[in-house]
Amino acid sequence: MMYKNINGERIAMSESEIAEFNARKTAFDNASATKKLAEIKKLRLQKLIETDYLANSDVVMPDNIKTWRQSLRDLPQDFSTEEQYDLLLARDEETGELTHSIWSKP
Amino acid sequence: MSSEIKADKWSPASGTSATIGDSGDTYTIPSGVTLNTSSATLTLPSSVVTGQTAITSLTDTDKFLVSDASDSGNLKYVEKQYLPSGSFAKLSTVDISSGDSSVNFNSSIITTTYKQYLFIFTNIRPTTDNVYFQFKESTNNGTSFLANDSDSYISVANSSFSSTEVQNETLTNNTITKLTTGNIGNGAMEGMSGQMFFSRDGASPSKGNWKLVSNNNAHVYYFSGTSYRDDLSTTNYIRFEWESGTYIGGRITCYGIDT
């Protein structure tokens, strides 16, 4: 039995309401990987922007930074499953910081 | 045998106190008799109040005894309808049970009495991680919901953003109105609280504005937003629900605002 709450009273959902509820869940689940990849790309952009200044003509970008930036650019091809997305988006429960090593600037 | 005492004054035989009758006796003052204590000190038993039948709601013509300061303190009564009242009337408090799919306020709450409503959200939490929070409106008491006519704007700040960063999201012609982005977590520390004002008068589009706070992955999120629904009919039913899944718990309180 599934319930909705009306003015504080639990009432059983109708069949059509359950169908609508399940459709939203399905849509959410199907979009899960897409949303995670979008989040990863947003994080990647932030990391690249932080070191963009090293690409200026009057600055020499260290090789390890070049390699790291390239690995960030390669994220979508190197990580392509939802399980891998979860690893990239994993965070420390206390600090909220991303835990995957790829986010750490060398 | 009956007898009658006729005297112009009763006084204690000795000292300054005297007693009338004994426990269990009843003395009746007949109709038409005036018992004038206006200049005396009259001590009433507390059962004058506590001995009466209690009522749990007031009608407009229920009466309260008052001493009229503008008339030498003479006793008068005032009716409930003339007592000052606050502009906020608490209409419904919903303590959400785990597994509830939605929280709804129907036409017995969303009435023509008020044109403005305030919803207070207290630590509401979804079962599904990283979802957004939304509401729908109905003009037929929940039989169906208004579709494709909600325009809204959400502004999001997060403690992990840079000091100048704010993210915005604009939606047009939606059936739902999104109150947050998909960043509401389901962790024990990640409940969301805040408020939403909602107005509708049946002659202009309904409008909402809100401020909500949540915590996700140890970062505080602040959502503020506005919405209007391009429909002139009178909303009489509001549904709050998550993007997906049910509630874990929390409380939503609805107030009507006398404008």
Short mmCIF file of C-alpha atoms in Angstrom, two decimals:
data_model
loop_
_atom_site.label_atom_id
_atom_site.label_comp_id
_atom_site.label_asym_id
_atom_site.label_seq_id
_atom_site.Cartn_x
_atom_site.Cartn_y
_atom_site.Cartn_z
CA MET A 1 0.00 0.00 0.00
CA MET A 2 1.30 3.48 -0.89
CA TYR A 3 0.15 6.61 0.88
CA LYS A 4 -0.20 10.32 0.38
CA ASN A 5 -0.73 12.75 3.23
CA ILE A 6 -3.66 15.17 3.07
CA ASN A 7 -3.94 17.75 5.86
CA GLY A 8 -2.04 15.35 8.13
CA GLU A 9 -4.09 12.26 7.33
CA ARG A 10 -2.56 9.27 5.52
CA ILE A 11 -4.67 8.21 2.58
CA ALA A 12 -4.05 5.35 0.17
CA MET A 13 -2.95 6.48 -3.27
CA SER A 14 -5.12 5.70 -6.27
CA GLU A 15 -3.83 3.48 -9.07
CA SER A 16 -3.31 6.47 -11.32
CA GLU A 17 -1.35 8.28 -8.60
CA ILE A 18 0.86 5.23 -8.08
CA ALA A 19 1.46 5.03 -11.83
CA GLU A 20 2.49 8.70 -11.93
CA PHE A 21 4.74 8.21 -8.89
CA ASN A 22 6.44 5.20 -10.51
CA ALA A 23 6.87 7.04 -13.80
CA ARG A 24 8.72 9.84 -12.01
CA LYS A 25 10.93 7.29 -10.28
CA THR A 26 11.73 5.57 -13.56
CA ALA A 27 12.57 8.87 -15.23
CA PHE A 28 14.79 9.81 -12.29
CA ASP A 29 16.59 6.45 -12.30
CA ASN A 30 17.10 6.55 -16.06
CA ALA A 31 18.61 10.02 -15.87
CA SER A 32 20.89 9.12 -12.99
CA ALA A 33 24.05 8.41 -15.02
CA THR A 34 23.51 11.47 -17.20
CA LYS A 35 23.18 13.72 -14.17
CA LYS A 36 26.28 12.24 -12.56
CA LEU A 37 28.32 12.79 -15.72
CA ALA A 38 27.08 16.39 -15.85
CA GLU A 39 28.22 16.87 -12.25
CA ILE A 40 31.61 15.36 -13.07
CA LYS A 41 32.03 17.72 -16.03
CA LYS A 42 31.12 20.66 -13.82
CA LEU A 43 33.74 19.64 -11.26
CA ARG A 44 36.28 19.11 -14.01
CA LEU A 45 35.67 22.57 -15.37
CA GLN A 46 36.26 24.07 -11.93
CA LYS A 47 39.57 22.21 -11.60
CA LEU A 48 40.74 23.25 -15.07
CA ILE A 49 39.85 26.88 -14.44
CA GLU A 50 41.95 26.84 -11.26
CA THR A 51 45.07 26.13 -13.33
CA ASP A 52 44.21 28.03 -16.51
CA TYR A 53 46.60 30.79 -15.53
CA LEU A 54 49.49 28.35 -16.08
CA ALA A 55 48.61 28.31 -19.78
CA ASN A 56 49.46 31.99 -20.16
CA SER A 57 52.28 32.68 -22.62
CA ASP A 58 54.52 34.16 -19.97
CA VAL A 59 54.29 31.11 -17.69
CA VAL A 60 55.75 27.66 -18.17
CA MET A 61 53.25 24.96 -17.25
CA PRO A 62 54.93 22.08 -15.37
CA ASP A 63 54.70 18.71 -17.07
CA ASN A 64 52.84 17.11 -14.15
CA ILE A 65 50.17 19.79 -14.39
CA LYS A 66 49.92 19.20 -18.14
CA THR A 67 49.47 15.49 -17.52
CA TRP A 68 46.87 16.11 -14.80
CA ARG A 69 44.86 18.51 -16.95
CA GLN A 70 44.88 16.01 -19.80
CA SER A 71 43.65 13.27 -17.48
CA LEU A 72 40.80 15.58 -16.47
CA ARG A 73 39.94 16.15 -20.10
CA ASP A 74 39.98 12.39 -20.65
CA LEU A 75 37.57 11.68 -17.80
CA PRO A 76 34.49 10.95 -19.98
CA GLN A 77 36.40 8.39 -22.06
CA ASP A 78 38.30 6.85 -19.15
CA PHE A 79 35.28 6.64 -16.85
CA SER A 80 32.13 5.59 -18.67
CA THR A 81 29.95 3.56 -16.32
CA GLU A 82 27.68 4.76 -13.53
CA GLU A 83 29.75 2.76 -11.02
CA GLN A 84 32.84 4.66 -12.16
CA TYR A 85 30.92 7.94 -11.90
CA ASP A 86 30.08 7.05 -8.30
CA LEU A 87 33.77 6.55 -7.56
CA LEU A 88 34.59 9.95 -9.04
CA LEU A 89 31.83 11.65 -7.06
CA ALA A 90 32.53 9.93 -3.74
CA ARG A 91 33.07 12.36 -0.88
CA ASP A 92 34.41 12.18 2.62
CA GLU A 93 31.41 11.95 4.94
CA GLU A 94 32.79 14.43 7.44
CA THR A 95 34.52 17.02 5.27
CA GLY A 96 32.46 16.66 2.12
CA GLU A 97 35.66 16.73 0.06
CA LEU A 98 35.96 14.61 -3.07
CA THR A 99 38.01 11.52 -2.30
CA HIS A 100 39.08 10.31 -5.75
CA SER A 101 42.74 11.07 -6.40
CA ILE A 102 42.11 12.49 -9.84
CA TRP A 103 40.71 15.68 -8.30
CA SER A 104 43.94 16.42 -6.43
CA LYS A 105 46.25 18.83 -8.17
CA PRO A 106 49.78 17.37 -8.22
CA MET B 1 -42.55 24.51 60.38
CA SER B 2 -41.33 27.65 58.70
CA SER B 3 -40.33 30.91 60.23
CA GLU B 4 -39.15 34.26 59.00
CA ILE B 5 -36.53 36.56 60.45
CA LYS B 6 -37.14 40.22 59.97
CA ALA B 7 -34.21 42.47 60.89
CA ASP B 8 -32.60 45.54 59.35
CA LYS B 9 -29.10 44.32 60.02
CA TRP B 10 -27.23 41.11 60.86
CA SER B 11 -24.10 41.40 63.00
CA PRO B 12 -21.84 38.84 64.69
CA ALA B 13 -22.85 38.18 68.28
CA SER B 14 -19.16 38.50 69.20
CA GLY B 15 -16.00 39.33 67.29
CA THR B 16 -16.10 40.24 63.59
CA SER B 17 -17.11 37.04 61.84
CA ALA B 18 -20.24 34.98 61.65
CA THR B 19 -21.53 31.94 59.72
CA ILE B 20 -24.74 31.37 57.83
CA GLY B 21 -26.04 27.81 58.05
CA ASP B 22 -24.10 24.56 57.93
CA SER B 23 -22.43 22.43 55.28
CA GLY B 24 -25.04 21.01 52.95
CA ASP B 25 -27.51 23.78 53.48
CA THR B 26 -28.82 25.68 50.48
CA TYR B 27 -29.97 29.27 50.67
CA THR B 28 -31.89 30.58 47.69
CA ILE B 29 -32.06 34.21 46.71
CA PRO B 30 -35.31 34.54 44.79
CA SER B 31 -35.71 36.11 41.40
CA GLY B 32 -36.03 39.84 41.58
CA VAL B 33 -33.90 40.17 44.68
CA THR B 34 -30.84 42.40 44.32
CA LEU B 35 -27.74 41.20 46.15
CA ASN B 36 -25.62 44.32 46.06
CA THR B 37 -21.93 43.61 46.73
CA SER B 38 -20.61 46.45 44.65
CA SER B 39 -18.80 48.09 47.56
CA ALA B 40 -17.78 44.89 49.30
CA THR B 41 -14.96 42.41 48.88
CA LEU B 42 -16.48 39.29 47.38
CA THR B 43 -14.41 36.10 47.50
CA LEU B 44 -15.59 33.49 45.03
CA PRO B 45 -14.61 29.82 45.15
CA SER B 46 -12.17 28.74 42.40
CA SER B 47 -14.80 26.25 41.28
CA VAL B 48 -16.65 29.19 39.75
CA VAL B 49 -14.26 28.59 36.85
CA THR B 50 -12.97 25.07 37.26
CA GLY B 51 -16.34 23.62 38.13
CA GLN B 52 -17.81 24.52 34.75
CA THR B 53 -17.87 22.44 31.57
CA ALA B 54 -14.86 23.02 29.36
CA ILE B 55 -15.21 23.86 25.68
CA THR B 56 -12.49 23.33 23.10
CA SER B 57 -13.40 25.93 20.51
CA LEU B 58 -14.85 29.41 20.55
CA THR B 59 -17.66 30.90 18.54
CA ASP B 60 -17.78 34.57 17.70
CA THR B 61 -20.46 35.31 20.30
CA ASP B 62 -18.77 33.55 23.25
CA LYS B 63 -18.24 36.08 26.02
CA PHE B 64 -15.40 37.06 28.35
CA LEU B 65 -15.80 39.08 31.54
CA VAL B 66 -13.80 42.31 31.56
CA SER B 67 -13.33 45.33 33.78
CA ASP B 68 -13.96 48.33 31.57
CA ALA B 69 -11.08 50.72 32.22
CA SER B 70 -12.90 53.48 30.37
CA ASP B 71 -15.93 53.17 32.66
CA SER B 72 -14.61 53.15 36.23
CA GLY B 73 -13.74 49.48 36.02
CA ASN B 74 -17.34 48.38 35.77
CA LEU B 75 -17.75 44.77 34.79
CA LYS B 76 -18.77 44.16 31.21
CA TYR B 77 -18.29 41.40 28.69
CA VAL B 78 -16.59 41.26 25.35
CA GLU B 79 -17.37 38.76 22.64
CA LYS B 80 -14.74 36.58 21.06
CA GLN B 81 -15.28 38.22 17.68
CA TYR B 82 -13.99 41.52 19.13
CA LEU B 83 -10.82 40.12 20.68
CA PRO B 84 -7.65 41.11 18.85
CA SER B 85 -6.21 38.28 16.81
CA GLY B 86 -2.92 37.74 15.01
CA SER B 87 -2.67 38.02 11.28
CA PHE B 88 -1.33 34.48 11.01
CA ALA B 89 -3.75 31.61 11.55
CA LYS B 90 -2.25 28.14 11.86
CA LEU B 91 -4.40 26.02 9.57
CA SER B 92 -2.66 22.65 9.50
CA THR B 93 0.42 20.93 10.88
CA VAL B 94 1.50 17.81 9.05
CA ASP B 95 3.98 15.49 10.74
CA ILE B 96 5.13 13.43 7.82
CA SER B 97 5.28 9.66 8.16
CA SER B 98 8.10 7.71 6.57
CA GLY B 99 6.90 6.47 3.19
CA ASP B 100 4.43 9.28 2.49
CA SER B 101 4.64 10.01 -1.21
CA SER B 102 3.37 13.58 -0.99
CA VAL B 103 2.04 16.16 1.43
CA ASN B 104 -1.18 17.80 0.32
CA PHE B 105 -3.31 20.67 1.58
CA ASN B 106 -6.81 20.45 0.17
CA SER B 107 -9.76 22.79 -0.20
CA SER B 108 -10.63 22.59 3.48
CA ILE B 109 -7.31 24.35 4.18
CA ILE B 110 -6.78 26.38 0.99
CA THR B 111 -10.04 28.30 1.11
CA THR B 112 -11.32 31.68 0.01
CA THR B 113 -10.77 32.97 3.56
CA TYR B 114 -7.14 33.83 2.82
CA LYS B 115 -5.34 35.10 -0.23
CA GLN B 116 -1.88 34.54 1.22
CA TYR B 117 -0.48 31.39 2.78
CA LEU B 118 2.79 30.60 4.50
CA PHE B 119 4.24 27.10 4.48
CA ILE B 120 6.95 26.30 7.02
CA PHE B 121 9.14 23.31 6.22
CA THR B 122 10.92 21.71 9.16
CA ASN B 123 13.65 19.18 8.50
CA ILE B 124 11.89 17.45 5.64
CA ARG B 125 13.92 14.66 4.08
CA PRO B 126 13.58 12.44 1.00
CA THR B 127 14.26 8.72 0.82
CA THR B 128 16.08 9.19 -2.48
CA ASP B 129 19.42 10.98 -2.45
CA ASN B 130 20.04 14.11 -4.51
CA VAL B 131 16.54 15.00 -5.62
CA TYR B 132 14.76 18.29 -6.01
CA PHE B 133 11.66 19.44 -4.14
CA GLN B 134 8.57 20.57 -6.03
CA PHE B 135 4.94 21.56 -5.72
CA LYS B 136 1.83 21.33 -7.90
CA GLU B 137 -1.43 23.23 -7.82
CA SER B 138 -4.98 22.10 -8.41
CA THR B 139 -8.17 24.12 -8.84
CA ASN B 140 -10.49 21.12 -8.40
CA ASN B 141 -9.37 19.88 -4.99
CA GLY B 142 -6.71 17.50 -6.29
CA THR B 143 -8.72 15.72 -8.98
CA SER B 144 -6.20 17.02 -11.52
CA PHE B 145 -3.30 19.43 -11.49
CA LEU B 146 -2.63 22.55 -13.51
CA ALA B 147 -0.26 21.75 -16.36
CA ASN B 148 2.35 23.55 -18.43
CA ASP B 149 1.82 26.99 -16.96
CA SER B 150 4.32 27.44 -14.13
CA ASP B 151 7.26 29.78 -14.65
CA SER B 152 9.90 29.79 -11.95
CA TYR B 153 13.36 30.97 -11.08
CA ILE B 154 15.71 29.39 -8.54
CA SER B 155 18.91 30.87 -7.19
CA VAL B 156 21.33 28.51 -5.47
CA ALA B 157 24.32 29.22 -3.27
CA ASN B 158 26.47 26.56 -1.68
CA SER B 159 29.28 26.76 0.85
CA SER B 160 31.56 24.94 -1.60
CA PHE B 161 31.08 27.69 -4.21
CA SER B 162 33.48 30.56 -4.55
CA SER B 163 32.50 33.66 -2.62
CA THR B 164 30.95 35.23 -5.72
CA GLU B 165 29.34 32.18 -7.30
CA VAL B 166 25.59 31.76 -7.49
CA GLN B 167 23.84 29.32 -9.81
CA ASN B 168 20.49 30.13 -11.33
CA GLU B 169 17.86 27.98 -12.97
CA THR B 170 14.89 29.25 -14.94
CA LEU B 171 11.94 27.10 -15.97
CA THR B 172 8.96 28.04 -18.10
CA ASN B 173 5.61 26.44 -18.83
CA ASN B 174 6.11 23.62 -16.36
CA THR B 175 3.49 21.47 -14.69
CA ILE B 176 5.53 21.38 -11.50
CA THR B 177 7.24 24.24 -9.74
CA LYS B 178 10.76 23.34 -8.67
CA LEU B 179 11.68 24.75 -5.29
CA THR B 180 15.28 23.52 -5.29
CA THR B 181 17.82 21.98 -7.57
CA GLY B 182 18.54 18.26 -7.32
CA ASN B 183 20.76 18.62 -4.30
CA ILE B 184 18.56 17.53 -1.42
CA GLY B 185 20.23 14.63 0.33
CA ASN B 186 18.69 11.79 2.28
CA GLY B 187 21.31 11.58 5.04
CA ALA B 188 20.38 11.96 8.69
CA MET B 189 21.99 15.41 8.77
CA GLU B 190 20.67 16.54 5.40
CA GLY B 191 17.08 17.58 6.10
CA MET B 192 15.73 20.77 4.56
CA SER B 193 14.02 23.63 6.35
CA GLY B 194 12.62 26.96 5.28
CA GLN B 195 9.52 28.79 4.18
CA MET B 196 7.35 29.54 1.19
CA PHE B 197 4.81 32.31 0.79
CA PHE B 198 2.03 31.52 -1.64
CA SER B 199 -0.62 33.93 -2.88
CA ARG B 200 -3.62 33.51 -5.10
CA ASP B 201 -6.84 35.45 -5.33
CA GLY B 202 -8.59 33.97 -8.34
CA ALA B 203 -8.12 37.15 -10.33
CA SER B 204 -4.39 37.09 -10.96
CA PRO B 205 -1.80 34.33 -11.40
CA SER B 206 -0.84 32.51 -8.22
CA LYS B 207 2.64 33.37 -7.03
CA GLY B 208 5.16 31.75 -4.75
CA ASN B 209 8.40 32.88 -3.21
CA TRP B 210 10.60 30.83 -0.95
CA LYS B 211 13.83 30.47 0.99
CA LEU B 212 15.07 27.02 1.84
CA VAL B 213 18.20 25.67 3.49
CA SER B 214 19.64 22.19 3.36
CA ASN B 215 22.88 20.39 3.93
CA ASN B 216 24.35 17.98 1.42
CA ASN B 217 27.74 16.32 1.62
CA ALA B 218 28.74 18.62 4.49
CA HIS B 219 28.00 21.75 2.46
CA VAL B 220 25.13 24.10 3.24
CA TYR B 221 22.80 24.94 0.36
CA TYR B 222 20.64 28.04 0.18
CA PHE B 223 17.77 28.10 -2.30
CA SER B 224 15.67 31.13 -2.99
CA GLY B 225 13.13 31.38 -5.73
CA THR B 226 9.98 32.77 -7.18
CA SER B 227 7.22 31.40 -9.34
CA TYR B 228 3.94 32.33 -10.90
CA ARG B 229 1.34 30.22 -12.58
CA ASP B 230 -0.29 31.64 -15.66
CA ASP B 231 -3.81 30.64 -14.70
CA LEU B 232 -6.50 32.89 -13.28
CA SER B 233 -8.59 30.19 -11.65
CA THR B 234 -8.33 29.82 -7.90
CA THR B 235 -5.94 27.22 -6.59
CA ASN B 236 -7.56 25.24 -3.78
CA TYR B 237 -5.14 22.34 -3.43
CA ILE B 238 -1.35 22.20 -3.16
CA ARG B 239 0.86 19.12 -3.30
CA PHE B 240 4.49 19.06 -2.12
CA GLU B 241 6.62 16.13 -3.27
CA TRP B 242 10.13 15.10 -4.24
CA GLU B 243 11.47 14.66 -7.73
CA SER B 244 11.45 10.93 -7.03
CA GLY B 245 10.61 8.70 -4.09
CA THR B 246 8.91 9.31 -0.78
CA TYR B 247 9.54 11.27 2.39
CA ILE B 248 11.55 9.98 5.33
CA GLY B 249 9.97 12.51 7.64
CA GLY B 250 9.72 16.14 8.65
CA ARG B 251 6.93 18.63 9.25
CA ILE B 252 5.07 21.06 7.04
CA THR B 253 2.92 23.72 8.67
CA CYS B 254 0.41 25.84 6.79
CA TYR B 255 -0.64 29.30 7.93
CA GLY B 256 -3.29 31.55 6.46
CA ILE B 257 -2.32 35.21 6.44
CA ASP B 258 -4.94 37.89 6.95
CA THR B 259 -3.86 40.63 4.59
#
